[in-house]
Every structure is written in C-alpha cells, then in structure tokens.
Short mmCIF file of C-alpha atoms in Angstrom, two decimals:
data_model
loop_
_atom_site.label_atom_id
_atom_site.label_comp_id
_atom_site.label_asym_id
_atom_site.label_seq_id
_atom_site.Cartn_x
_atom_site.Cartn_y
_atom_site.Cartn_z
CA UNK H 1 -147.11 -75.52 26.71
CA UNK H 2 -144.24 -74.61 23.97
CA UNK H 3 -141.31 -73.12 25.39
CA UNK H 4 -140.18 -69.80 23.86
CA UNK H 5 -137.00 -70.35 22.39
CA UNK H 6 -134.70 -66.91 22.24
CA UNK H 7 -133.01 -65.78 19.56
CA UNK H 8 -129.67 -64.75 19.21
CA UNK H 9 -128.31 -61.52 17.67
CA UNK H 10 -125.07 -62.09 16.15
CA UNK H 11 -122.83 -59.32 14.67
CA UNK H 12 -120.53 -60.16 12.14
CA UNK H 13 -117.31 -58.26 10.97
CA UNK H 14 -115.50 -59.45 8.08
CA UNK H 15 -112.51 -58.02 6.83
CA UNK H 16 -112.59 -56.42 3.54
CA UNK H 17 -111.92 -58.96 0.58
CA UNK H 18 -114.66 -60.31 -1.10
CA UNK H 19 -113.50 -64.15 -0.70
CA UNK H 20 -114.12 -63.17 3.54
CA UNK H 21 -117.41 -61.20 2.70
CA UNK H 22 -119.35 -64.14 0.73
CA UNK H 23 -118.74 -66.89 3.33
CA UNK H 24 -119.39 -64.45 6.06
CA UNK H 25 -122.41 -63.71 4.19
CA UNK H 26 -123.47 -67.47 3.33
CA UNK H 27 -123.17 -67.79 7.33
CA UNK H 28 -125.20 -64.99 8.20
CA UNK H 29 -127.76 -66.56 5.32
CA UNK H 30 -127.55 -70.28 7.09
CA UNK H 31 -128.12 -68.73 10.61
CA UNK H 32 -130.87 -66.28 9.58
CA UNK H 33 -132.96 -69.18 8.01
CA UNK H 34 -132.89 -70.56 12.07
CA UNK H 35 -134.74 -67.36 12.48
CA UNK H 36 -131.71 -65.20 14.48
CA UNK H 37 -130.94 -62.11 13.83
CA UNK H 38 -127.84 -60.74 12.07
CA UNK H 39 -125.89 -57.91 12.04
CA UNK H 40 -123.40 -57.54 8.90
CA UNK H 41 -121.01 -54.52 9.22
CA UNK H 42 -118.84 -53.45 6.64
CA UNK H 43 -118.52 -50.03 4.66
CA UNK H 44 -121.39 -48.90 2.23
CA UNK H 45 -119.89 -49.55 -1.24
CA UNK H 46 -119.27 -53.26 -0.01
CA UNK H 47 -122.69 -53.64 0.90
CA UNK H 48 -124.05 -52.51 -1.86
CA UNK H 49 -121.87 -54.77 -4.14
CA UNK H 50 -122.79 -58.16 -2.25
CA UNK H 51 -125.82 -60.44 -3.68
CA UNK H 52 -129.04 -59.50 -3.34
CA UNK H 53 -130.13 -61.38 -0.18
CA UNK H 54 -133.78 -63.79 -0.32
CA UNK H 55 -136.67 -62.00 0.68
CA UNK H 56 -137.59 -63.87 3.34
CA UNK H 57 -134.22 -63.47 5.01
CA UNK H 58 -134.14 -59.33 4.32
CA UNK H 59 -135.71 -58.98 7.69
CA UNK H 60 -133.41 -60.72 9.88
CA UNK H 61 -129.96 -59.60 8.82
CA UNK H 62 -129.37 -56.16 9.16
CA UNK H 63 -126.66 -54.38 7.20
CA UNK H 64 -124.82 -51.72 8.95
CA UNK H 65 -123.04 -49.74 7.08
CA UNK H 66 -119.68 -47.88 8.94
CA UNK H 67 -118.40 -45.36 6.37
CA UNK H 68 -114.36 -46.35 5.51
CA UNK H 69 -111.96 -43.70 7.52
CA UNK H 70 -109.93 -41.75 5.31
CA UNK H 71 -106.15 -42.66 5.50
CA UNK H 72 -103.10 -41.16 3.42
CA UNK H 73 -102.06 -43.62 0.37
CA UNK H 74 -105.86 -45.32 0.04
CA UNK H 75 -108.03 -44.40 -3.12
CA UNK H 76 -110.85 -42.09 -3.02
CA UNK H 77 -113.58 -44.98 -3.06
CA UNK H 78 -111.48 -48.19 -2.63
CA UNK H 79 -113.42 -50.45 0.30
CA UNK H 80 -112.13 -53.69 -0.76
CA UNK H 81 -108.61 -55.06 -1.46
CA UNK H 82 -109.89 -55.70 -5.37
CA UNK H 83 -109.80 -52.31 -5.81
CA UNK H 84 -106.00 -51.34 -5.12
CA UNK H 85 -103.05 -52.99 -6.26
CA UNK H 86 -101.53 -55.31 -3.91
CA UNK H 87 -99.16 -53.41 -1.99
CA UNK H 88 -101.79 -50.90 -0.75
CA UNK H 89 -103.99 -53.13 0.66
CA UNK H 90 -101.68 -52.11 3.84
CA UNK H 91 -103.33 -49.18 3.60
CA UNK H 92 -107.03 -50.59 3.73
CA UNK H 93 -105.86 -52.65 6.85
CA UNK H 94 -105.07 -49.04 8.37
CA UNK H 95 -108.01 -47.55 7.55
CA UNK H 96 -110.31 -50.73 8.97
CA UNK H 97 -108.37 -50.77 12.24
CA UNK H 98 -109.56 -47.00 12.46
CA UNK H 99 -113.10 -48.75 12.74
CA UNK H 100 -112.46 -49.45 15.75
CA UNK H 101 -114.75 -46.61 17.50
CA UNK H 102 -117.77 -46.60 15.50
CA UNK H 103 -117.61 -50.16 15.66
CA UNK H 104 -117.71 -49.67 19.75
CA UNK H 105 -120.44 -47.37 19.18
CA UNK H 106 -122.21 -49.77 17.45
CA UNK H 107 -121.75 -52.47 20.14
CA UNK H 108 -122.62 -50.61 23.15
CA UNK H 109 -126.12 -49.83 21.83
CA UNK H 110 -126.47 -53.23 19.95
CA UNK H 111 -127.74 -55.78 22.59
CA UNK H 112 -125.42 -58.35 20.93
CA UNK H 113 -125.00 -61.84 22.06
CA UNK H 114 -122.16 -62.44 20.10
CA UNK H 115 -119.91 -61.17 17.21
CA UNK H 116 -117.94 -63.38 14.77
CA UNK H 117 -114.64 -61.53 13.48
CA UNK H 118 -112.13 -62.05 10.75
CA UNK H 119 -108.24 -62.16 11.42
CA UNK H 120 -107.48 -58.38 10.61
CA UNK H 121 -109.46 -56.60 13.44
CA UNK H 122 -107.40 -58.60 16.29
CA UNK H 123 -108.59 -56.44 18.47
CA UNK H 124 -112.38 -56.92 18.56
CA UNK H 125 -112.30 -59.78 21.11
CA UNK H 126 -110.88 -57.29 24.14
CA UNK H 127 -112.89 -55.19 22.86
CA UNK H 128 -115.85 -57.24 23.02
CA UNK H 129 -115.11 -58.95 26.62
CA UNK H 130 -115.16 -55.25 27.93
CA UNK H 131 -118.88 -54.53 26.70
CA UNK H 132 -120.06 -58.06 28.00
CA UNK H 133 -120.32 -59.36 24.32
CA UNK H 134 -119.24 -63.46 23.64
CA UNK H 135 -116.98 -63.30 20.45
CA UNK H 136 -116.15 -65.85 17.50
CA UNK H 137 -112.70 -65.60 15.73
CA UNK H 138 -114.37 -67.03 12.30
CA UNK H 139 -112.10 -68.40 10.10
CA UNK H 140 -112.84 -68.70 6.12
CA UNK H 141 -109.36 -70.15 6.15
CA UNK H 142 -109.49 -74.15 6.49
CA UNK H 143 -107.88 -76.22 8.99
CA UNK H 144 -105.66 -77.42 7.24
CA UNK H 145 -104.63 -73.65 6.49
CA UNK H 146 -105.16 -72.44 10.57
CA UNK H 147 -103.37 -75.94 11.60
CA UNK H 148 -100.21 -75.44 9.69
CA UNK H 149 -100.09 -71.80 10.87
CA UNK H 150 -99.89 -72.54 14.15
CA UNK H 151 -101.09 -71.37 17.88
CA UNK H 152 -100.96 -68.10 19.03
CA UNK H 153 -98.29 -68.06 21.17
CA UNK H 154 -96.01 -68.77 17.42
CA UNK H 155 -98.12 -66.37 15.21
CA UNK H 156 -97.83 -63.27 18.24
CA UNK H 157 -94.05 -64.13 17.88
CA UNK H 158 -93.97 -65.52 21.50
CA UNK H 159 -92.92 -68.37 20.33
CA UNK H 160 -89.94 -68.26 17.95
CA UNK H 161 -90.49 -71.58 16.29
CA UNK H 162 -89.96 -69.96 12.70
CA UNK H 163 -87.20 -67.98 11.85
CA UNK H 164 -86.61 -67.95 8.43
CA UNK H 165 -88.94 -68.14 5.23
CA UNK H 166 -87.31 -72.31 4.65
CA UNK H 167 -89.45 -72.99 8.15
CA UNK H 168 -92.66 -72.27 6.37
CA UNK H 169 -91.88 -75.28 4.06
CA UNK H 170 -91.95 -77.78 5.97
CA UNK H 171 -94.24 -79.68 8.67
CA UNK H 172 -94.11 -77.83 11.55
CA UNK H 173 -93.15 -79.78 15.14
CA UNK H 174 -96.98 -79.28 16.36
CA UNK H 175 -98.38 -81.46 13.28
CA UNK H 176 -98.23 -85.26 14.57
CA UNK H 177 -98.87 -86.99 10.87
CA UNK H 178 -96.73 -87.28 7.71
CA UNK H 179 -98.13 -84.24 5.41
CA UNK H 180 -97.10 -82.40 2.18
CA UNK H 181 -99.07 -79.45 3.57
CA UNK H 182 -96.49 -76.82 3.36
CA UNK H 183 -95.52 -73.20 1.31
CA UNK H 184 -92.94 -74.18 -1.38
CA UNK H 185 -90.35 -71.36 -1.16
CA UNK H 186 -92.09 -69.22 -4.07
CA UNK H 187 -95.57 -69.35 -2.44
CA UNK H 188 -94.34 -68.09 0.99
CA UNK H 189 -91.79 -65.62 -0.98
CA UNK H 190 -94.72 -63.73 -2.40
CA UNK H 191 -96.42 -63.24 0.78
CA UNK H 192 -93.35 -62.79 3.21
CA UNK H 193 -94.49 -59.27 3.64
CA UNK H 194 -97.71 -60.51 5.57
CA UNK H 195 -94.80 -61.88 8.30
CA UNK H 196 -93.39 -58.65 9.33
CA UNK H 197 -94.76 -54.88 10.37
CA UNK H 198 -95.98 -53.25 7.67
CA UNK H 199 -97.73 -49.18 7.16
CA UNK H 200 -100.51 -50.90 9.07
CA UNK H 201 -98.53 -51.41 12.35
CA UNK H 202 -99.20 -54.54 12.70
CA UNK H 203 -97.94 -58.05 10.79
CA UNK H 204 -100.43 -60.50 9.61
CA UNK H 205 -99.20 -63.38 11.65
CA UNK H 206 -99.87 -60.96 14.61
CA UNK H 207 -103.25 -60.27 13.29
CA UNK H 208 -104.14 -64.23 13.49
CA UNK H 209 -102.26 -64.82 16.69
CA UNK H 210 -104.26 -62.12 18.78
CA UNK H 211 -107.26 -62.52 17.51
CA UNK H 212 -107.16 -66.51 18.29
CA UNK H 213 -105.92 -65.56 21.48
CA UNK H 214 -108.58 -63.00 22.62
CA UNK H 215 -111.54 -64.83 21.63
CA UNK H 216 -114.33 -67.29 23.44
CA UNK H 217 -114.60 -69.75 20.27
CA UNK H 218 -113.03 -70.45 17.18
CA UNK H 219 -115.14 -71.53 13.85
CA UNK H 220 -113.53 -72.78 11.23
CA UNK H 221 -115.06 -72.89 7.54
CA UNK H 222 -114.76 -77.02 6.74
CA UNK H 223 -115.80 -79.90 7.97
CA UNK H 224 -114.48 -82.97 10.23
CA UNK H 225 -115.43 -85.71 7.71
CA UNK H 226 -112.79 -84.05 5.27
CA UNK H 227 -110.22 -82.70 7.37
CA UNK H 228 -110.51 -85.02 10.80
CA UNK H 229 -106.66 -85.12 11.73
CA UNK H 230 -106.19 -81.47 11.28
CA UNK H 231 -109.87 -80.55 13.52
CA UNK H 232 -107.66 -82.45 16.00
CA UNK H 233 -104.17 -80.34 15.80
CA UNK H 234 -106.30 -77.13 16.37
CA UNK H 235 -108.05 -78.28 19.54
CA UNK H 236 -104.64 -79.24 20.57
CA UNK H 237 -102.86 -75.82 19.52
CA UNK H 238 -106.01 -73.28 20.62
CA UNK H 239 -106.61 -74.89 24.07
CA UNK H 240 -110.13 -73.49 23.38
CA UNK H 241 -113.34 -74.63 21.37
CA UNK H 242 -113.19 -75.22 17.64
CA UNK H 243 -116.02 -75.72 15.83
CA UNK H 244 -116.34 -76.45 11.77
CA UNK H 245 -119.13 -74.74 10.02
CA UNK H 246 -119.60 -76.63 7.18
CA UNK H 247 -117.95 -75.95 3.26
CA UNK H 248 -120.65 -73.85 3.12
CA UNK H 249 -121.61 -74.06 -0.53
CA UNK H 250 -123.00 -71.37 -2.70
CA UNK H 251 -126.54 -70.51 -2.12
CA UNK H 252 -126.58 -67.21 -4.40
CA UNK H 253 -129.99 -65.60 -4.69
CA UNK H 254 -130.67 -65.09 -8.44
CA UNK H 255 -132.54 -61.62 -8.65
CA UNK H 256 -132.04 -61.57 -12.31
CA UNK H 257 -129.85 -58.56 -12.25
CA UNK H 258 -126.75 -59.64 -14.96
CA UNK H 259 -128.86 -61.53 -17.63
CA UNK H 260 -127.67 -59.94 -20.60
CA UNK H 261 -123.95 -60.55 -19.52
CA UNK H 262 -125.04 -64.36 -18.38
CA UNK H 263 -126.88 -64.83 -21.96
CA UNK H 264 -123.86 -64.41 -24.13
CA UNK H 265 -122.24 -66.24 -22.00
CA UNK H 266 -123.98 -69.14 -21.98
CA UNK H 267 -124.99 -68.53 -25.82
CA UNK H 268 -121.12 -69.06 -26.68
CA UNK H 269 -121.04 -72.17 -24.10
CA UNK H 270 -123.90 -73.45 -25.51
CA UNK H 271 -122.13 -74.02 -28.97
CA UNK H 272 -119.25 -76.03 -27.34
CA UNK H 273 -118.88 -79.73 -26.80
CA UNK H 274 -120.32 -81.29 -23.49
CA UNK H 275 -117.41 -81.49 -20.95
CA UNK H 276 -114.75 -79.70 -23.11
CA UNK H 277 -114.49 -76.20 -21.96
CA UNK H 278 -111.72 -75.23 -19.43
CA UNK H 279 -113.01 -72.51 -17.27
CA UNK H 280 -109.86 -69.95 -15.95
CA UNK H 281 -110.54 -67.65 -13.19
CA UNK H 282 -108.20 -66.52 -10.11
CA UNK H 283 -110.68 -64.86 -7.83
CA UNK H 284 -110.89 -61.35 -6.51
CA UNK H 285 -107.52 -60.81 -4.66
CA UNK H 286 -104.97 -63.01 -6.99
CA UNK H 287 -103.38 -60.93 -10.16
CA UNK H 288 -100.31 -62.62 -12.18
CA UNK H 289 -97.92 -60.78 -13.36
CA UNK H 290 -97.59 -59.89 -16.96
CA UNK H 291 -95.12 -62.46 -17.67
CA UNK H 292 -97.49 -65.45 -16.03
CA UNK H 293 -100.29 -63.86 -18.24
CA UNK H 294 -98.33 -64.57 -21.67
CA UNK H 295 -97.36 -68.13 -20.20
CA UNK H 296 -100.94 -68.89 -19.36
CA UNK H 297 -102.21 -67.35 -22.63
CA UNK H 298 -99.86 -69.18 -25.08
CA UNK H 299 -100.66 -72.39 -22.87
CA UNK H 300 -104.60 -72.17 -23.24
CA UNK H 301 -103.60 -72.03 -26.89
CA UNK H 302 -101.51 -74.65 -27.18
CA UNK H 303 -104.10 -76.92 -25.34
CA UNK H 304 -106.00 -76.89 -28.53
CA UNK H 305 -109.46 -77.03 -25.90
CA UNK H 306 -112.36 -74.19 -25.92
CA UNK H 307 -111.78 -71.72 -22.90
CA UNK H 308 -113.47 -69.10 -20.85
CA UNK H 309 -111.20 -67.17 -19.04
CA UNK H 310 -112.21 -64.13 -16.63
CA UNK H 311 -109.08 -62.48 -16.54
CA UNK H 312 -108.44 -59.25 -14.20
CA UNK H 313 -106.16 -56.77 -16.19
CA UNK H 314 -105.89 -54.45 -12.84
CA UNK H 315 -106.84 -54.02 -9.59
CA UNK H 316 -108.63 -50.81 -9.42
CA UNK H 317 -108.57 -47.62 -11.25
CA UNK H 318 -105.22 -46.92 -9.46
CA UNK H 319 -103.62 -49.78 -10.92
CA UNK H 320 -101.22 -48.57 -13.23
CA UNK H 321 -100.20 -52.40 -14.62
CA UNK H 322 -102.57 -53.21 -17.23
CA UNK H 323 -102.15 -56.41 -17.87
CA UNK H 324 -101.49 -57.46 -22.09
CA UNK H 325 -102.36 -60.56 -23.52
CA UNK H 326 -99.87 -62.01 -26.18
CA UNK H 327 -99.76 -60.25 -30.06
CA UNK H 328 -102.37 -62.30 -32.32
CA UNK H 329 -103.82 -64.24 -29.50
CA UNK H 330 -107.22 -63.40 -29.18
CA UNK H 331 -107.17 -63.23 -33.50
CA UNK H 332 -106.23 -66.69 -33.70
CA UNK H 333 -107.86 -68.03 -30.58
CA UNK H 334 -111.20 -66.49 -31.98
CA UNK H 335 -114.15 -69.01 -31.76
CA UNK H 336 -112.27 -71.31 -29.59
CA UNK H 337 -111.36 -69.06 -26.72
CA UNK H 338 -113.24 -66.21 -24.92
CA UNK H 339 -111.11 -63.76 -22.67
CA UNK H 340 -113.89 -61.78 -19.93
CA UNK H 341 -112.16 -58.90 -18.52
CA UNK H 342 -115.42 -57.90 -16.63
CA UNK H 343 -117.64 -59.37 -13.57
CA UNK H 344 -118.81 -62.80 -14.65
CA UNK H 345 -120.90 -65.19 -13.06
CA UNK H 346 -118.93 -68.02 -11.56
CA UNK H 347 -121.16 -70.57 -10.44
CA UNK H 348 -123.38 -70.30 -13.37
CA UNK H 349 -120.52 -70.92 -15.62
CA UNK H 350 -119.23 -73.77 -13.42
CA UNK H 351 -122.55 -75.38 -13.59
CA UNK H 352 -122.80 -75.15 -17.19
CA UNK H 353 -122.36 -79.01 -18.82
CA UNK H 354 -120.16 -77.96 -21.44
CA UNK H 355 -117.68 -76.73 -18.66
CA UNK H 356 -115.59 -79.74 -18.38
CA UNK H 357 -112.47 -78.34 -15.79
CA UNK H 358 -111.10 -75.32 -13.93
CA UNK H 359 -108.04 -73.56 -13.52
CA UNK H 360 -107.73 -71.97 -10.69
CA UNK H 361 -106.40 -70.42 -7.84
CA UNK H 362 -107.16 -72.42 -5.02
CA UNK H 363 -109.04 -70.12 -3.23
CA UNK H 364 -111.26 -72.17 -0.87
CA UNK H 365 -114.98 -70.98 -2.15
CA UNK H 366 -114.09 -71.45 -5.60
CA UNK H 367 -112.52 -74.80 -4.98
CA UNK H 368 -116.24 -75.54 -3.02
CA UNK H 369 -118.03 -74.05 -5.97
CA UNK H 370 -115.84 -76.31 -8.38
CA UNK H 371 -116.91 -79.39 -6.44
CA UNK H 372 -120.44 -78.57 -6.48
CA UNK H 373 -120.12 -78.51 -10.02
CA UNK H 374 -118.16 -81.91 -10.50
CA UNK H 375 -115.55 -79.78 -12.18
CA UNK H 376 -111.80 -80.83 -11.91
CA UNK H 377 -109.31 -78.84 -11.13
CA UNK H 378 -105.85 -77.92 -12.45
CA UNK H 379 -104.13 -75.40 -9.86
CA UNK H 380 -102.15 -72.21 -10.19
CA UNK H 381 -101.44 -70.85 -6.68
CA UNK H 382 -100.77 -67.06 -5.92
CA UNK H 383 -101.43 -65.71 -2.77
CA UNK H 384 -102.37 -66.11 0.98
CA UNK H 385 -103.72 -69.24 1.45
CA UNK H 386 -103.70 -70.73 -1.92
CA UNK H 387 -100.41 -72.94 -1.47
CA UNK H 388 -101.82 -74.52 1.59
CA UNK H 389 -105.21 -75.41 -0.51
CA UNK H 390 -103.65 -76.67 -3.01
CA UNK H 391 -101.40 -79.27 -0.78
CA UNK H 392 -104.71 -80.67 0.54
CA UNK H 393 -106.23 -81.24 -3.10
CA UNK H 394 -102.81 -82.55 -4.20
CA UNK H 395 -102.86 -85.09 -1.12
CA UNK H 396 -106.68 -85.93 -1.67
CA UNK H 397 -106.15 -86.29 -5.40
CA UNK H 398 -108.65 -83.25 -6.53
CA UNK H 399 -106.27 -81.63 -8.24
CA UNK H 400 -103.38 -81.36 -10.35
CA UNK H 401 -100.62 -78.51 -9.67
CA UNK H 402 -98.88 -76.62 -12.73
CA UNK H 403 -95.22 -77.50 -12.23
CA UNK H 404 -93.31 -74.61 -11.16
CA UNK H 405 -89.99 -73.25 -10.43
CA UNK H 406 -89.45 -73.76 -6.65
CA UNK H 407 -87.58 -70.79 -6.29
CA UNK H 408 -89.54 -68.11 -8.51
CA UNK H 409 -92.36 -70.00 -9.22
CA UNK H 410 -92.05 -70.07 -13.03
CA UNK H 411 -94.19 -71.68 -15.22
CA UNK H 412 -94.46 -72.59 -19.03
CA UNK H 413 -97.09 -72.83 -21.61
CA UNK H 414 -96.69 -75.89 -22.53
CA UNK H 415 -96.76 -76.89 -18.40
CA UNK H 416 -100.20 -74.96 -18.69
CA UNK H 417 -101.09 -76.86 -21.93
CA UNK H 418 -100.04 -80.45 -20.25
CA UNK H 419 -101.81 -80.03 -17.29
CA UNK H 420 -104.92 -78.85 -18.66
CA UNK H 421 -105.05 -81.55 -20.75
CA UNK H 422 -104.18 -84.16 -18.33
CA UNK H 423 -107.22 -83.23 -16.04
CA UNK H 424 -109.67 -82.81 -18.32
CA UNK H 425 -109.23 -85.39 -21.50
CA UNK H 426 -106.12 -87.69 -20.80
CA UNK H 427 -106.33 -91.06 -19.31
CA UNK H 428 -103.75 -90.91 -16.71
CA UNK H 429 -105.92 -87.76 -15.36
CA UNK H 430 -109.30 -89.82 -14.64
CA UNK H 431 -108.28 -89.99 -11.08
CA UNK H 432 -108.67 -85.93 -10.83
CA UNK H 433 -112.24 -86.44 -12.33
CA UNK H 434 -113.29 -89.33 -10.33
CA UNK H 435 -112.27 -87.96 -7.44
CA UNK H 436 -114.18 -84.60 -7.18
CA UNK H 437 -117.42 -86.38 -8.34
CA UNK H 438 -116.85 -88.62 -4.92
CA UNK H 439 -116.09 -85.76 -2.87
CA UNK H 440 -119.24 -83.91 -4.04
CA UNK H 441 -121.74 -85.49 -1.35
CA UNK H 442 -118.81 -84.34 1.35
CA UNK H 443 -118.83 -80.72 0.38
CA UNK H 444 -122.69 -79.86 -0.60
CA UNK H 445 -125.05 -82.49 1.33
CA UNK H 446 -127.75 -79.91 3.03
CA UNK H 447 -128.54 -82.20 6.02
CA UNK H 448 -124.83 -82.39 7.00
CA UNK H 449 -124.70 -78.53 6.85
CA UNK H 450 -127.40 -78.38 8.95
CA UNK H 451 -126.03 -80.43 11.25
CA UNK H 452 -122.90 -78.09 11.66
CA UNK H 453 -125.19 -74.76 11.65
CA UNK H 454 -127.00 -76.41 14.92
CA UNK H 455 -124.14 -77.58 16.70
CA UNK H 456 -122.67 -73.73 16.42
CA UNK H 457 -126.11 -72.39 17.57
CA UNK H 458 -126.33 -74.53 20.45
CA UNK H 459 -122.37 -73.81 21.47
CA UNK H 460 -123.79 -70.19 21.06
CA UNK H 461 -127.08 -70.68 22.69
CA UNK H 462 -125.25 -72.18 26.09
CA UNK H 463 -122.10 -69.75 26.36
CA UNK H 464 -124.11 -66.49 25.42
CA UNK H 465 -123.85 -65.29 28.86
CA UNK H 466 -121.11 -67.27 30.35
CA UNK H 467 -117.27 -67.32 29.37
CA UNK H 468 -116.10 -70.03 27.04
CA UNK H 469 -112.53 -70.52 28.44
#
C-alpha cells in the first residue's frame, strides 16, 4: 500500500528589495514543484511586480498580500528599497517591522509548518516559537558573505570583536584559512551606516545577529562544492544547522509580457559581432554617484567595444539626483553604444551570443545569471554585500575588479576601459573566460539542485514538530 506522504506549508517573508524577493521566489518555485504549499507575503505592489509564476505552480504558492504601514518620511507608494533613494530605505525598514501584527494574524490562522525569513524582520523567530511554528533564517547572502560576518553573539554586539571600520578589512579571528575575503575601507565606508542605530531602531548587524540567533535552521543560498571551507566556519560560528540551497539559477517564466521592449533589444544585438558586446548593469539597489557615472561613461567609450548598459538615473520618483551622462556621449557613441534607462530583461540579454562580458555589481543572482550565460565578468562593487562577492570571484579567478582608490573608492575611465578590455578580448584575460565556462556545471546542473531542495525538505519534513536546537 503507498504511504501518504504530507505536505508541508511553508511561509516565506522576504524583506523588501527585489535581489531578496527573486531568490525567495525561485525557492518557493523549487519547493512548490515537490508539490508543498507556499505562502509568499509581502505588500501588494511587490506582488504584483514579481514574474508571472508557471501555471502549474499558481495553485500551490499562495501570495498574501499585507498592505505596507504608513510611516512619516516613506513615499506614498514606495514598497521596495528601488523606489527611494538610499538613505530612506531606513524608513521602509520601519514601516516592515510595523508588519509585525498582521503578520501574527496571519500565522495564528495559517496552519504553518514552517516560515523562512530574511535578516530585517529579526524578530519573526520569537515570534514564531510562541505560535508553535519551526522557522528558517534564509539567507540570499552567501557563505562566504554570512561567514565573514560573523556569529551572533559579534553581530548583536555581545561580542565586541570589531570596533572600528579597519576591523572589517581584514580576516576575522573565527576564519581558520588564509583569505582575501574582506571590505576594503571604501566598500565598508559606504555602508557603515548599516553598523549603528538608525530611524529604524535597530542596526543591521543587529538585524542578522538576532535573527540567526532566534531561529531553528539556517539556509544559506550556495552550495558546498563551491564554498566547502566557509559551509564549515558557519556550522562552527551558528552552533545550529546550516543547510545550502543551491545557486539557485534563474528559472523565469516567459509569459510574453515585454516583447516589444525585448525585440529592439535584441534587433540592435543582433547587428553586433558574436562575443563583443559588454553588457553594464548594477542591479536594483546599487546607484553611482554622478561622478562614477561620467567615469564609467567616458570608459565604455574609450573601450572602443559595442555596449548595452541599463543604467538607473534615480531611485524613485522622490529621487531628486538625476543622474547625467557626459556632453556628446550618447552623439558620438551612437551605433556602438545603447544606454536603457528603463526595465530590461537581464537574462535574455545575458544569454544573447553577441553578449561577450558583464560589468557588474556583484550582486549574487546576477553573478549566477552571468555564469549561466558563460559571460565574464569585470566588477564594480557598491553596496551591501557586493565587496564580499567580489573577493570570492577575485580568489576563484571569475572576475576582474576595476582598480580603485582604497580610501574613496575612485575610479578612472581609462581603469574602466582596461579592464573591460582585459576580460573580454585581451590575452592575459583568458583566464576570466575560461574560468566561468568551468564553473558553469557548478552553478546551474538541475540534478545537483535537486539534490539540495531534498535534503532541505527532509531537514524540514523531520523537525516540523520538534525543536531543531
């Protein structure tokens, strides 16, 4: 006789930034296909924005939409930290915390064997211990990233291991290996403000801390063939289970919405040589100032190669900085060089053939979508998580940094030109190209995924109803 196997309801809770809602979402899409059901809560104009899901997966997750509490200093209508400049996305942090209730609400009536949360609602794991519900702090930060960071006890400030911005760049005392990963002084400079208190109450570092702290399992977006050593430091730092996830590579659903915008694309890509366009994109959250714009403009130029660049001129109607490019640029870049400051579709353009490298960000789904693509990568960091990224693909060889400034992270155009050109065309760069095509099978094999999609269901299968640690 077959044995009814149970399904799991999962509720997941990601905080507010596109680059946490898509691999939330490409979870939720992995687990559904196992035939669980999913509940995704975030506000209604988020929802609405993410890709159309697969029909056959429409039934099983569930979106629930809690409306965004109004808080002094937010935008009328901004959900999402690409819609206000950076300095209010404080302000969003406020307003999500204030989710709190509903979100309880939600819960108590939800039958919920588990709920997988993001590092700004800390607070979800006491919150779901009280109402009998197993949590996940899910992590679409690497290990790598997490590792460096450090336990709980540091991030809580406990533990006063760091006390000045210099002890972000450099190994800290729990890593056991010789590692570059580190800030250099201008990437942990620009986000010093996510160390300390802020109009939300409540420091980043605090945010990670707690939330690692309260829950029954950590998973981590990666995997153990890639990143072994560093699995390793965060079993040793969390005293709890870790568990990778996978790369989780893009799966998007084309409904066909966003033709016309993908035809001219790939008309103008089309007329290019195979291999010799440089694709420039830096994600949802990242904006350079306008200085870093000219320097990146004039260096695209100076490269001589075709380019596509999706450049964000603000971050939401409040924005008042409207970012310029340089007089004449776009007249004598005409033909050679498109500049997209709307949506555009990443992946598409990634996997066209004529695409032959990407600058980037480092943001962690764009460097997975990059080596889906075989694309190599040429790296201009910005915020959060980016410096840590872009020490791993330094160390691993998959990319090639823009020398900076260590102080104010400066740049030139011709550093922009040189390094573009070294990873896509020069000789000394074939290393950067070679090596993403070898880490492809690492990053998007399907039965490997798999693999790491059942090992979490059976982890949550077995502790649904019994503490973890």
């Amino acid at each position: 006789m077959a044995v009814f196997e149970e399904k799991l309801h999962i509720v997941m809770f990601p905080w507010l930034a596109f680059g946490h809602l898509i691999p939330n979402l490409e979870l939720a899409k992995l687990i559904a296909q196992k035939g669980h059901q999913i509940s995704f809560v975030s506000t209604p104009r988020n929802i609405q924005r993410l890709p159309k899901l697969p029909p056959n997966l429409s039934t099983l997750i569930n979106y629930v939409n809690l409306p965004l509490p109004k808080v002094d200093n937010l935008p009328e209508n901004a959900e999402a930290t690409t819609d206000v400049p950076y300095d209010v996305v404080q302000y969003l942090k406020q307003a999500y915390d204030s989710l709190q209730e509903p979100l309880t609400h939600f819960l108590e009536f939800s039958k919920a064997d588990w709920i997988f949360y993001d590092f700004v609602p800390f607070w979800v794991g006491s919150l779901a211990s009280k109402l009998g519900i197993r949590s996940a702090f899910y992590s679409i930060y690497t290990a790598p990233c997490m590792g460096f960071l450090g336990p709980g006890s540091v991030l809580t400030g406990e533990d006063s291991v760091r006390t000045k911005l210099e002890d972000f760049t450099v190994t800290p005392p729990w890593v056991p290996f010789p590692t570059t990963v580190a800030f250099r002084y201008f990437e942990i400079m620009r986000i010093s403000d996510s160390l300390s208190d802020n109009d939300s109450s409540v420091s980043d570092t605090y945010r990670f801390g707690a939330g690692i702290q309260n829950c029954d399992l950590v998973a981590i977006r990666g995997c153990t063939e890639f990143e072994p050593e560093w699995f390793q430091v965060l079993e040793n730092i969390y005293q709890k289970p870790v568990l990778p996830v996978g790369q989780l590579p893009t799966t998007g659903f084309d409904d066909g919405e966003g033709d016309d915008t993908w035809r001219w694309m790939k008309d103008w890509l089309d007329k290019q040589a195979r291999g010799t366009v440089v694709y420039v994109a830096f994600g949802s959250e990242a904006k350079p100032s306008q200085e870093e714009v000219t320097e990146i403009a004039l260096g695209l130029e100076k490269s001589k190669l075709p380019f596509f660049w999706v450049l964000r001129v603000q971050r939401g109607p409040s924005d008042t900085v409207v970012l310029q490019l340089p007089e004449g640029f776009e007249e004598r870049t005409r033909g050679r060089g498109v500049v997209c400051t709307t949506w555009a579709p990443q992946f598409k353009i990634l996997s066209h053939e004529n695409v032959g490298g990407f600058l980037t960000h480092s943001g962690w789904t764009s460097v997975v979508e990059a080596v889906q693509n075989e694309k190599p990568l040429v790296l201009l960091t910005f915020l959060a998580d980016q410096g840590i990224n872009a020490r791993v693909l330094e160390e691993k060889k998959m990319g090639y940094s823009v020398p900076r400034d260590e102080r104010d992270g400066s740049f030139t155009s011709d550093s922009v030109a040189d390094s573009v050109r070294l990873v896509m065309v020069e000789e000394e760069g074939r290393i950067y190209r070679e090596k993403i095509e070898e880490m492809k099978d690492l990053f998007v094999n399907a039965e490997r995924q798999d693999t790491y999609v059942d090992n979490l269901l059976d982890f949550l299968k077995t502790h649904r109803n019994t503490a973890c640690v």
